[in-house]
Amino acid sequence: AVAAKATDLTKVYGDGETKVVALDHVSVEFRQAEYTAIMGPSGSGKSTLMHCMAGLDSVSGGSARIGDTELTGLGDKRLTQLRRDRIGFIFQSFNLLPTLNALENIRLPMDIAGRKPDAEWLDRVIGTVGLGDRLKHRPAQLSGGQQQRVAVARALAGQPDIIFGDEPTGNLDSRAGAEVLGFLRNSVRELGQTVVMVTHDPVAAGYADRVVFLADGRVVDDMANPTAESVL
Ligand code: ADP
Ligand code: ADP
């Protein structure tokens, strides 16, 4: 199944002399239970692609779909709802609330949305996160790697159709980064989640099943990563 799909997606910023074509007819599919890395030089359109697919940025042309929902033309209210219910985000800065413990942070988006988490799913996510007795600790009492695990678990908790990550290990040292990336990949395997991760770190991309390369707003390569299994 296809979790998200861009078709001839075009994004233009500015006009006249300031015009920048950030995405130039990009077509790409993100399949369910697949972990995709998006790579490319700075300014190649990686963040723009992610923002357009996640409904954070409007598109100039073409189509962006999450599952079978077309994002172009959705009003702000429906977009907000779609992001909340069907998309998970993992950022470079973990964005955890300092006054809540790990478990409360994991549950927070659903609490805000007034959604009751699927108890069995939540148990599996919490089991996967591997924080054991640290679930009652606040972020300041956790290492950077542990905090990012909490942020990943928070993104997984609502069973989103797709999770977007923007350099999720950019602020971690290499050991903590490897731990989070391994955890993310195993979560995709065990829970069947779909992850799209923007990165310019080849080590991070090494954990992905597939790598999509952008250059100048176009897809220039799209390849399976046969060694994803052997990393760690
Ligand atoms: P990447 O994530 O690969 O570094 P971006 O998607 O951030 O690339 O940017 C792609 C291009 O679009 C760049 O030329 C960038 O300067 C331009 N761009 C991105 N966001 C904006 C914006 N809000 N306004 C104008 N230009 C932008
Ligand atoms: P990254 O490539 O790591 O996403 P950037 O510095 O390219 O970081 O972009 C950071 C933010 O600034 C993004 O939200 C992007 O949309 C915006 N941005 C990038 N380039 C421009 C630009 N030329 N003009 C205005 N905003 C921009």
Coordinates of N, CA and C and ligand atoms in Angstrom, one line a residue:
A1 N 0.8 -1.2 0.0 CA 0.0 0.0 0.0 C 0.9 1.2 0.0
V2 N 0.3 2.3 -0.5 CA 1.0 3.6 -0.6 C 0.6 4.5 0.6
A3 N 1.6 4.9 1.4 CA 1.3 5.7 2.6 C 1.2 7.2 2.2
A4 N 2.0 7.6 1.2 CA 2.0 9.0 0.8 C 2.5 9.1 -0.6
K5 N 2.1 10.0 -1.4 CA 2.5 10.1 -2.8 C 2.5 11.5 -3.3
A6 N 3.6 11.9 -3.9 CA 3.7 13.2 -4.6 C 3.6 12.9 -6.1
T7 N 2.8 13.7 -6.8 CA 2.8 13.6 -8.3 C 3.0 14.9 -8.9
D8 N 4.1 15.0 -9.7 CA 4.4 16.3 -10.3 C 4.3 17.5 -9.4
L9 N 4.8 17.2 -8.1 CA 4.7 18.3 -7.1 C 5.7 19.4 -7.4
T10 N 5.2 20.6 -7.4 CA 6.0 21.8 -7.7 C 5.8 22.8 -6.6
K11 N 6.9 23.4 -6.2 CA 6.8 24.5 -5.2 C 7.7 25.6 -5.6
V12 N 7.1 26.8 -5.8 CA 7.9 28.0 -6.2 C 7.7 29.0 -5.1
Y13 N 8.9 29.5 -4.6 CA 8.9 30.6 -3.7 C 9.1 31.9 -4.4
G14 N 8.5 33.0 -4.0 CA 8.7 34.3 -4.5 C 8.3 34.4 -6.0
D15 N 8.6 35.6 -6.6 CA 8.4 35.7 -8.0 C 9.3 36.7 -8.6
G16 N 9.3 36.9 -9.9 CA 10.3 37.8 -10.5 C 11.7 37.4 -10.2
E17 N 12.4 38.4 -9.7 CA 13.9 38.2 -9.5 C 14.1 37.3 -8.3
T18 N 13.1 37.2 -7.4 CA 13.4 36.4 -6.2 C 12.8 35.0 -6.4
K19 N 12.3 34.6 -7.6 CA 11.7 33.3 -7.8 C 12.7 32.2 -7.6
V20 N 12.2 31.2 -6.7 CA 13.0 30.0 -6.5 C 12.1 28.8 -6.8
V21 N 12.5 27.9 -7.7 CA 11.8 26.7 -7.9 C 12.4 25.7 -6.9
A22 N 11.7 25.5 -5.8 CA 12.3 24.6 -4.8 C 12.0 23.1 -5.1
L23 N 10.8 22.8 -5.7 CA 10.5 21.5 -6.2 C 10.0 21.6 -7.6
D24 N 10.5 20.8 -8.5 CA 10.3 20.9 -9.9 C 9.7 19.6 -10.4
H25 N 8.4 19.4 -10.3 CA 7.7 18.2 -10.8 C 8.2 17.0 -10.2
V26 N 8.2 16.9 -8.9 CA 8.6 15.7 -8.1 C 7.5 14.7 -8.0
S27 N 7.8 13.5 -8.5 CA 6.9 12.4 -8.3 C 7.6 11.3 -7.5
V28 N 7.0 10.9 -6.4 CA 7.6 9.9 -5.5 C 6.6 9.3 -4.6
E29 N 6.7 8.0 -4.4 CA 5.8 7.3 -3.5 C 6.5 6.8 -2.3
F30 N 5.8 6.9 -1.1 CA 6.3 6.4 0.1 C 5.4 5.2 0.5
R31 N 6.0 4.0 0.5 CA 5.1 2.8 0.7 C 5.0 2.5 2.2
Q32 N 3.9 1.9 2.5 CA 3.7 1.5 3.9 C 4.7 0.5 4.4
A33 N 5.1 0.7 5.6 CA 6.1 -0.2 6.3 C 7.5 0.0 5.7
E34 N 7.8 1.1 5.0 CA 9.1 1.3 4.5 C 9.7 2.6 5.1
Y35 N 11.0 2.5 5.3 CA 11.8 3.5 5.9 C 12.6 4.2 4.8
T36 N 12.3 5.4 4.5 CA 12.9 6.1 3.3 C 13.7 7.3 3.9
A37 N 15.0 7.4 3.4 CA 15.8 8.6 3.7 C 15.7 9.5 2.4
I38 N 15.6 10.8 2.7 CA 15.7 11.8 1.6 C 17.0 12.5 1.7
M39 N 17.9 12.4 0.7 CA 19.2 13.0 0.8 C 19.3 14.0 -0.4
G40 N 20.4 14.8 -0.3 CA 20.7 15.7 -1.4 C 21.4 16.9 -0.8
P41 N 22.0 17.7 -1.6 CA 22.8 18.9 -1.1 C 21.9 19.9 -0.4
S42 N 22.5 20.8 0.3 CA 21.7 21.8 0.9 C 21.0 22.7 -0.2
G43 N 19.8 23.0 0.1 CA 19.0 23.8 -0.9 C 18.4 22.9 -2.0
S44 N 18.5 21.6 -2.0 CA 18.0 20.8 -3.1 C 16.5 20.5 -3.0
G45 N 15.9 20.9 -1.8 CA 14.4 20.8 -1.7 C 13.9 19.8 -0.7
K46 N 14.8 19.2 0.1 CA 14.4 18.1 1.0 C 13.4 18.6 2.0
S47 N 13.7 19.7 2.7 CA 12.8 20.2 3.7 C 11.4 20.6 3.0
T48 N 11.5 21.3 1.9 CA 10.3 21.7 1.2 C 9.4 20.5 0.8
L49 N 10.1 19.4 0.4 CA 9.3 18.2 0.0 C 8.6 17.7 1.3
M50 N 9.3 17.6 2.3 CA 8.7 17.1 3.6 C 7.6 18.0 4.0
H51 N 7.8 19.3 4.0 CA 6.8 20.3 4.5 C 5.5 20.2 3.6
C52 N 5.7 20.1 2.3 CA 4.6 20.0 1.4 C 3.8 18.6 1.6
M53 N 4.5 17.5 1.8 CA 3.9 16.2 2.0 C 3.2 16.2 3.4
A54 N 3.7 16.9 4.3 CA 3.1 16.9 5.7 C 2.0 18.0 5.9
G55 N 1.7 18.7 4.8 CA 0.7 19.7 4.9 C 1.1 20.9 5.7
L56 N 2.4 21.1 5.8 CA 2.9 22.3 6.6 C 3.1 23.5 5.6
D57 N 3.1 23.2 4.3 CA 3.4 24.2 3.3 C 2.5 24.0 2.1
S58 N 2.0 25.1 1.5 CA 1.1 24.9 0.4 C 2.0 24.5 -0.8
V59 N 1.3 23.9 -1.8 CA 2.1 23.5 -3.0 C 1.7 24.5 -4.2
S60 N 2.6 24.6 -5.1 CA 2.3 25.5 -6.3 C 1.7 24.8 -7.4
G61 N 1.9 23.4 -7.5 CA 1.3 22.6 -8.6 C 1.5 21.2 -8.3
G62 N 0.7 20.4 -8.9 CA 0.8 18.9 -8.8 C 0.0 18.5 -7.5
S63 N 0.3 17.3 -7.1 CA -0.5 16.7 -6.0 C 0.3 16.1 -4.9
A64 N -0.2 16.2 -3.7 CA 0.4 15.6 -2.5 C -0.7 14.9 -1.8
R65 N -0.5 13.6 -1.6 CA -1.5 12.8 -0.9 C -0.9 12.1 0.3
I66 N -1.7 12.0 1.3 CA -1.5 11.2 2.5 C -2.5 10.1 2.4
G67 N -2.1 8.8 2.3 CA -3.1 7.8 2.0 C -3.9 8.1 0.8
D68 N -5.2 8.2 0.8 CA -5.9 8.6 -0.3 C -6.5 10.0 -0.2
T69 N -6.0 10.7 0.8 CA -6.4 12.1 0.9 C -5.5 13.1 0.2
E70 N -6.1 13.8 -0.7 CA -5.4 14.9 -1.4 C -5.3 16.1 -0.6
L71 N -4.1 16.6 -0.4 CA -3.9 17.7 0.5 C -4.2 19.1 -0.1
T72 N -3.9 19.2 -1.4 CA -4.1 20.4 -2.1 C -5.6 20.7 -2.1
G73 N -6.0 21.9 -1.6 CA -7.4 22.3 -1.6 C -8.0 22.0 -0.3
L74 N -7.4 21.3 0.6 CA -7.9 21.1 2.0 C -7.8 22.5 2.7
G75 N -8.8 22.8 3.5 CA -8.7 24.1 4.3 C -7.8 23.9 5.5
D76 N -7.5 25.0 6.1 CA -6.6 24.9 7.3 C -7.0 24.0 8.4
K77 N -8.3 24.0 8.6 CA -8.9 23.2 9.7 C -8.8 21.7 9.4
R78 N -9.1 21.3 8.2 CA -9.0 19.9 7.8 C -7.5 19.5 7.8
L79 N -6.6 20.4 7.3 CA -5.2 20.1 7.3 C -4.6 19.9 8.7
T80 N -5.0 20.7 9.6 CA -4.6 20.6 11.0 C -5.1 19.3 11.6
Q81 N -6.3 18.9 11.3 CA -6.9 17.7 11.8 C -6.1 16.5 11.2
L82 N -5.8 16.6 9.9 CA -5.1 15.5 9.2 C -3.7 15.3 9.8
R83 N -3.0 16.4 10.1 CA -1.7 16.3 10.7 C -1.8 15.7 12.0
R84 N -2.8 16.1 12.8 CA -2.9 15.6 14.1 C -3.2 14.1 14.2
D85 N -4.1 13.7 13.3 CA -4.6 12.3 13.3 C -3.8 11.3 12.5
R86 N -3.1 11.8 11.5 CA -2.5 10.8 10.6 C -1.0 11.0 10.3
I87 N -0.4 12.0 10.9 CA 1.0 12.2 10.6 C 1.8 12.4 12.0
G88 N 2.9 11.8 12.0 CA 3.8 11.9 13.2 C 5.0 12.7 12.8
F89 N 5.6 13.5 13.7 CA 6.7 14.3 13.4 C 7.9 14.0 14.4
I90 N 9.1 14.0 13.9 CA 10.2 13.9 14.7 C 11.2 15.0 14.3
F91 N 11.5 15.9 15.2 CA 12.4 17.0 14.9 C 13.8 16.8 15.4
Q92 N 14.7 17.7 15.0 CA 16.0 17.7 15.5 C 16.1 18.0 16.9
S93 N 15.4 19.1 17.3 CA 15.2 19.4 18.7 C 14.0 18.6 19.2
F94 N 14.1 17.9 20.3 CA 13.1 16.9 20.6 C 11.7 17.4 20.9
N95 N 11.7 18.7 21.3 CA 10.4 19.3 21.6 C 9.6 18.6 22.6
L96 N 10.2 18.1 23.7 CA 9.5 17.5 24.8 C 9.1 18.6 25.8
L97 N 8.0 18.4 26.4 CA 7.6 19.3 27.5 C 8.4 19.0 28.8
P98 N 9.1 19.9 29.3 CA 10.0 19.7 30.4 C 9.3 19.3 31.7
T99 N 8.0 19.7 31.9 CA 7.3 19.4 33.1 C 6.6 18.1 33.2
L100 N 6.6 17.4 32.0 CA 5.9 16.1 31.9 C 7.0 15.0 31.9
N101 N 6.6 13.8 32.5 CA 7.6 12.7 32.4 C 7.5 12.1 31.0
A102 N 8.4 11.1 30.8 CA 8.5 10.5 29.5 C 7.1 9.9 29.0
L103 N 6.5 9.2 29.8 CA 5.2 8.5 29.4 C 4.2 9.6 29.1
E104 N 4.1 10.6 29.9 CA 3.1 11.7 29.7 C 3.4 12.4 28.4
N105 N 4.7 12.6 28.1 CA 5.1 13.2 26.8 C 4.7 12.3 25.6
I106 N 4.8 11.0 25.8 CA 4.4 10.1 24.7 C 2.9 10.2 24.4
R107 N 2.2 10.4 25.5 CA 0.7 10.4 25.3 C 0.1 11.8 25.0
L108 N 1.0 12.8 25.1 CA 0.5 14.2 25.0 C -0.3 14.5 23.8
P109 N 0.2 14.2 22.6 CA -0.6 14.6 21.4 C -2.0 14.0 21.4
M110 N -2.1 12.8 21.9 CA -3.5 12.1 21.9 C -4.3 12.8 23.0
D111 N -3.7 13.1 24.1 CA -4.4 13.8 25.2 C -5.0 15.1 24.7
I112 N -4.1 15.9 23.9 CA -4.5 17.2 23.4 C -5.7 17.0 22.4
A113 N -5.6 15.9 21.6 CA -6.6 15.7 20.6 C -7.8 15.1 21.1
G114 N -7.8 14.7 22.4 CA -8.9 14.0 23.0 C -9.2 12.7 22.5
R115 N -8.1 12.1 22.0 CA -8.2 10.7 21.4 C -7.7 9.7 22.5
K116 N -8.4 8.6 22.5 CA -8.0 7.5 23.4 C -7.0 6.6 22.7
P117 N -5.8 6.5 23.2 CA -4.9 5.6 22.5 C -5.3 4.2 22.5
D118 N -5.0 3.5 21.5 CA -5.2 2.0 21.5 C -4.3 1.4 22.5
A119 N -4.8 0.8 23.6 CA -4.0 0.4 24.7 C -2.9 -0.6 24.3
E120 N -3.3 -1.6 23.5 CA -2.4 -2.6 23.1 C -1.2 -2.0 22.3
W121 N -1.6 -1.1 21.4 CA -0.6 -0.5 20.5 C 0.4 0.4 21.4
L122 N -0.2 1.1 22.3 CA 0.6 2.0 23.2 C 1.6 1.1 24.0
D123 N 1.1 0.0 24.5 CA 2.0 -0.9 25.2 C 3.1 -1.4 24.3
R124 N 2.8 -1.7 23.1 CA 3.9 -2.2 22.2 C 4.9 -1.0 22.0
V125 N 4.4 0.2 21.7 CA 5.3 1.3 21.5 C 6.2 1.5 22.7
I126 N 5.6 1.5 23.9 CA 6.3 1.8 25.1 C 7.3 0.7 25.4
G127 N 6.9 -0.6 25.0 CA 7.9 -1.7 25.1 C 9.0 -1.5 24.2
T128 N 8.7 -1.0 23.0 CA 9.8 -0.9 22.0 C 10.7 0.3 22.4
V129 N 10.2 1.3 23.0 CA 11.1 2.4 23.3 C 12.2 2.1 24.3
G130 N 11.9 1.0 25.1 CA 13.0 0.5 25.9 C 13.5 1.4 27.0
L131 N 12.6 2.2 27.6 CA 13.1 3.1 28.7 C 12.9 2.5 30.1
G132 N 12.2 1.4 30.1 CA 12.1 0.7 31.4 C 11.6 1.6 32.5
D133 N 12.4 1.7 33.6 CA 12.1 2.4 34.8 C 12.2 4.0 34.6
R134 N 12.7 4.4 33.4 CA 12.8 5.8 33.2 C 11.6 6.5 32.6
L135 N 10.5 5.7 32.4 CA 9.3 6.3 31.8 C 8.7 7.4 32.7
K136 N 9.0 7.3 34.0 CA 8.5 8.3 35.0 C 9.5 9.5 35.1
H137 N 10.6 9.4 34.4 CA 11.6 10.5 34.5 C 11.2 11.7 33.6
R138 N 11.5 12.9 34.0 CA 11.3 14.0 33.1 C 12.5 14.2 32.2
P139 N 12.3 14.9 31.0 CA 13.3 15.0 30.0 C 14.7 15.4 30.5
A140 N 14.7 16.3 31.5 CA 16.0 16.7 32.0 C 16.8 15.6 32.7
Q141 N 16.1 14.6 33.1 CA 16.7 13.4 33.7 C 17.1 12.3 32.8
L142 N 16.9 12.6 31.5 CA 17.2 11.6 30.4 C 18.4 12.1 29.6
S143 N 19.1 11.1 29.0 CA 20.2 11.5 28.0 C 19.5 12.0 26.7
G144 N 20.3 12.6 25.9 CA 19.8 13.1 24.6 C 19.2 12.0 23.8
G145 N 19.9 10.8 23.8 CA 19.4 9.7 23.0 C 18.1 9.2 23.6
Q146 N 18.0 9.2 24.9 CA 16.7 8.7 25.5 C 15.6 9.7 25.2
Q147 N 15.9 11.0 25.3 CA 14.9 12.0 25.0 C 14.4 11.8 23.5
Q148 N 15.3 11.6 22.6 CA 14.9 11.4 21.2 C 14.0 10.1 21.1
R149 N 14.4 9.1 21.8 CA 13.5 7.9 21.8 C 12.1 8.2 22.2
V150 N 12.0 9.0 23.3 CA 10.7 9.4 23.7 C 9.9 10.2 22.6
A151 N 10.7 11.1 21.9 CA 10.1 11.8 20.8 C 9.6 10.9 19.7
V152 N 10.4 9.8 19.4 CA 10.0 8.9 18.4 C 8.8 8.1 18.8
A153 N 8.8 7.7 20.1 CA 7.6 7.0 20.6 C 6.4 7.8 20.6
R154 N 6.5 9.1 20.9 CA 5.4 10.1 20.8 C 4.9 10.1 19.4
A155 N 5.8 10.1 18.4 CA 5.3 10.2 17.0 C 4.6 8.9 16.6
L156 N 5.0 7.7 17.2 CA 4.4 6.5 16.8 C 3.1 6.2 17.5
A157 N 2.9 6.9 18.7 CA 1.8 6.5 19.6 C 0.4 6.6 19.0
G158 N 0.2 7.6 18.1 CA -1.1 7.7 17.6 C -1.3 6.9 16.3
Q159 N -0.5 5.9 16.0 CA -0.6 5.1 14.8 C -0.8 5.9 13.6
P160 N 0.1 6.9 13.3 CA 0.0 7.7 12.1 C 0.2 6.9 10.9
D161 N -0.4 7.4 9.8 CA -0.1 6.7 8.5 C 1.3 6.8 8.1
I162 N 1.9 8.0 8.5 CA 3.3 8.2 8.1 C 4.0 9.2 9.1
I163 N 5.3 8.9 9.3 CA 6.1 9.8 10.2 C 7.2 10.5 9.4
F164 N 7.2 11.8 9.6 CA 8.3 12.6 8.9 C 9.3 13.0 9.9
G165 N 10.6 12.8 9.6 CA 11.7 13.2 10.5 C 12.6 14.2 9.7
D166 N 12.9 15.2 10.4 CA 13.9 16.2 9.9 C 15.2 16.2 10.6
E167 N 16.1 15.5 10.1 CA 17.5 15.3 10.7 C 17.3 14.9 12.2
P168 N 16.5 13.8 12.5 CA 16.2 13.5 13.9 C 17.4 13.3 14.8
T169 N 18.5 13.0 14.2 CA 19.7 12.7 15.1 C 20.7 13.8 14.9
G170 N 20.3 15.0 14.3 CA 21.3 16.0 14.1 C 21.9 16.6 15.4
N171 N 21.2 16.5 16.5 CA 21.7 17.1 17.7 C 22.3 16.1 18.7
L172 N 22.5 14.8 18.2 CA 23.0 13.8 19.1 C 24.4 13.4 18.7
D173 N 25.2 12.9 19.7 CA 26.5 12.4 19.3 C 26.3 11.1 18.6
S174 N 27.4 10.6 18.0 CA 27.2 9.5 17.0 C 26.7 8.2 17.7
R175 N 27.1 8.0 18.9 CA 26.6 6.8 19.6 C 25.1 6.9 19.9
A176 N 24.7 8.0 20.5 CA 23.2 8.2 20.7 C 22.4 8.2 19.4
G177 N 23.0 8.8 18.4 CA 22.4 8.9 17.1 C 22.1 7.5 16.6
A178 N 23.2 6.6 16.7 CA 23.0 5.3 16.2 C 22.0 4.5 16.9
E179 N 21.9 4.8 18.2 CA 20.9 4.1 19.1 C 19.5 4.5 18.6
V180 N 19.3 5.8 18.4 CA 17.9 6.2 18.0 C 17.6 5.7 16.6
L181 N 18.6 5.7 15.7 CA 18.3 5.3 14.3 C 18.0 3.8 14.3
G182 N 18.7 3.0 15.1 CA 18.4 1.6 15.2 C 17.0 1.3 15.7
F183 N 16.7 2.1 16.7 CA 15.4 2.0 17.4 C 14.3 2.4 16.4
L184 N 14.5 3.4 15.6 CA 13.5 3.9 14.6 C 13.3 2.8 13.6
R185 N 14.5 2.2 13.1 CA 14.4 1.2 12.1 C 13.6 0.0 12.6
N186 N 14.0 -0.4 13.8 CA 13.3 -1.6 14.4 C 11.8 -1.4 14.6
S187 N 11.5 -0.1 14.9 CA 10.1 0.2 15.1 C 9.3 0.1 13.8
V188 N 9.9 0.5 12.7 CA 9.3 0.4 11.4 C 9.1 -1.1 11.1
R189 N 10.1 -1.9 11.4 CA 10.0 -3.4 11.2 C 8.9 -4.0 12.0
E190 N 8.9 -3.7 13.3 CA 8.1 -4.5 14.2 C 6.6 -3.9 14.2
L191 N 6.5 -2.6 14.0 CA 5.2 -2.0 14.1 C 4.6 -1.7 12.7
G192 N 5.4 -1.9 11.7 CA 4.9 -1.7 10.3 C 4.6 -0.3 10.0
Q193 N 5.3 0.6 10.6 CA 5.1 2.1 10.4 C 5.9 2.6 9.2
T194 N 5.5 3.7 8.6 CA 6.2 4.3 7.5 C 6.9 5.5 8.0
V195 N 8.2 5.6 7.6 CA 9.0 6.7 8.0 C 9.7 7.4 6.8
V196 N 9.6 8.7 6.7 CA 10.4 9.4 5.7 C 11.3 10.4 6.5
M197 N 12.6 10.2 6.3 CA 13.5 11.0 7.1 C 14.4 11.8 6.2
V198 N 14.4 13.1 6.4 CA 15.3 14.0 5.7 C 16.7 14.0 6.4
T199 N 17.7 13.8 5.7 CA 19.1 13.8 6.3 C 20.1 14.1 5.3
H200 N 21.2 14.8 5.8 CA 22.4 14.8 4.9 C 23.5 14.0 5.4
D201 N 23.2 13.1 6.4 CA 24.2 12.3 7.0 C 24.1 10.9 6.4
P202 N 25.1 10.5 5.7 CA 25.1 9.1 5.0 C 25.0 8.0 6.1
V203 N 25.5 8.2 7.3 CA 25.4 7.1 8.3 C 23.9 7.0 8.6
A204 N 23.2 8.1 8.8 CA 21.8 8.0 9.1 C 21.0 7.3 7.9
A205 N 21.4 7.7 6.7 CA 20.7 7.1 5.6 C 20.9 5.6 5.4
G206 N 22.1 5.2 6.0 CA 22.4 3.8 6.0 C 21.4 2.9 6.7
Y207 N 20.6 3.4 7.5 CA 19.6 2.7 8.3 C 18.3 2.5 7.5
A208 N 18.2 3.3 6.4 CA 16.9 3.3 5.6 C 16.8 2.1 4.7
D209 N 15.6 1.7 4.3 CA 15.4 0.7 3.3 C 15.6 1.2 1.9
R210 N 15.5 2.5 1.8 CA 15.5 3.1 0.5 C 16.0 4.6 0.6
V211 N 16.7 5.0 -0.4 CA 17.2 6.4 -0.3 C 16.8 7.1 -1.6
V212 N 16.1 8.3 -1.4 CA 15.7 9.1 -2.6 C 16.6 10.3 -2.6
F213 N 17.2 10.6 -3.7 CA 18.2 11.7 -3.8 C 17.5 12.9 -4.5
L214 N 17.6 14.1 -4.0 CA 17.1 15.3 -4.7 C 18.3 16.1 -5.1
A215 N 18.2 16.8 -6.2 CA 19.2 17.8 -6.6 C 18.4 18.9 -7.4
D216 N 18.6 20.1 -7.0 CA 17.9 21.2 -7.7 C 16.4 21.0 -7.8
G217 N 15.8 20.5 -6.8 CA 14.3 20.3 -6.7 C 13.8 19.2 -7.5
R218 N 14.7 18.3 -8.0 CA 14.2 17.1 -8.7 C 14.7 15.8 -8.1
V219 N 14.0 14.7 -8.3 CA 14.4 13.4 -7.9 C 15.5 12.9 -8.9
V220 N 16.7 12.7 -8.4 CA 17.7 12.3 -9.4 C 18.2 10.9 -9.2
D221 N 17.7 10.3 -8.0 CA 18.0 8.9 -7.8 C 17.1 8.3 -6.8
D222 N 16.8 7.1 -6.9 CA 15.8 6.4 -6.0 C 16.2 5.0 -5.9
M223 N 16.8 4.6 -4.8 CA 17.4 3.2 -4.8 C 17.2 2.5 -3.5
A224 N 17.0 1.2 -3.6 CA 16.9 0.4 -2.4 C 18.3 0.3 -1.7
N225 N 18.2 0.2 -0.4 CA 19.5 0.1 0.3 C 19.6 -1.3 0.8
P226 N 20.4 -2.2 0.1 CA 20.5 -3.6 0.4 C 21.2 -3.8 1.7
T227 N 21.9 -2.8 2.3 CA 22.7 -3.1 3.5 C 22.0 -2.6 4.7
A228 N 20.7 -2.1 4.6 CA 20.0 -1.6 5.8 C 20.0 -2.6 6.9
E229 N 19.8 -3.8 6.6 CA 19.7 -4.9 7.7 C 21.0 -5.0 8.5
S230 N 22.1 -4.8 7.8 CA 23.4 -5.1 8.5 C 24.0 -4.0 9.3
V231 N 23.3 -2.8 9.3 CA 23.8 -1.7 10.1 C 23.5 -2.0 11.6
L232 N 24.3 -1.5 12.5 CA 24.1 -1.6 13.9 C 25.3 -2.3 14.6
Ligands
ADP1 P1 17.1 21.6 1.7 O1 16.1 21.1 2.8 O2 17.4 20.5 0.7 O3 18.3 22.3 2.2 P2 15.0 23.5 1.1 O4 13.8 22.7 0.8 O5 15.2 24.1 2.5 O6 16.3 22.6 0.8 O7 15.2 24.7 0.1 C1 15.0 24.5 -1.3 C2 15.2 25.9 -2.0 O8 14.1 26.7 -1.7 C3 16.4 26.6 -1.6 O9 16.9 27.4 -2.7 C4 15.9 27.6 -0.5 O10 16.6 28.7 -0.4 C5 14.5 27.8 -1.0 N1 13.5 28.1 0.0 C6 13.1 27.3 1.0 N2 12.2 27.8 1.8 C7 12.0 29.1 1.3 C8 11.1 30.2 1.7 N3 10.3 30.1 2.8 N4 11.2 31.3 0.9 C9 12.0 31.4 -0.1 N5 12.8 30.4 -0.5 C10 12.8 29.3 0.2
ADP2 P1 17.3 23.0 6.4 O1 17.8 22.9 5.0 O2 18.1 22.3 7.4 O3 15.8 22.8 6.5 P2 17.2 25.8 6.0 O4 18.2 26.8 6.6 O5 17.3 25.5 4.5 O6 17.4 24.6 6.8 O7 15.7 26.3 6.2 C1 15.3 26.6 7.5 C2 13.9 27.3 7.3 O8 14.1 28.5 6.6 C3 12.9 26.5 6.6 O9 11.7 26.6 7.2 C4 12.9 27.1 5.2 O10 11.6 27.0 4.6 C5 13.3 28.5 5.4 N1 14.1 29.0 4.3 C6 15.1 28.4 3.7 N2 15.6 29.1 2.7 C7 14.9 30.3 2.7 C8 14.9 31.5 1.9 N3 15.8 31.6 0.9 N4 14.1 32.5 2.2 C9 13.2 32.3 3.2 N5 13.1 31.2 4.0 C10 13.9 30.2 3.7

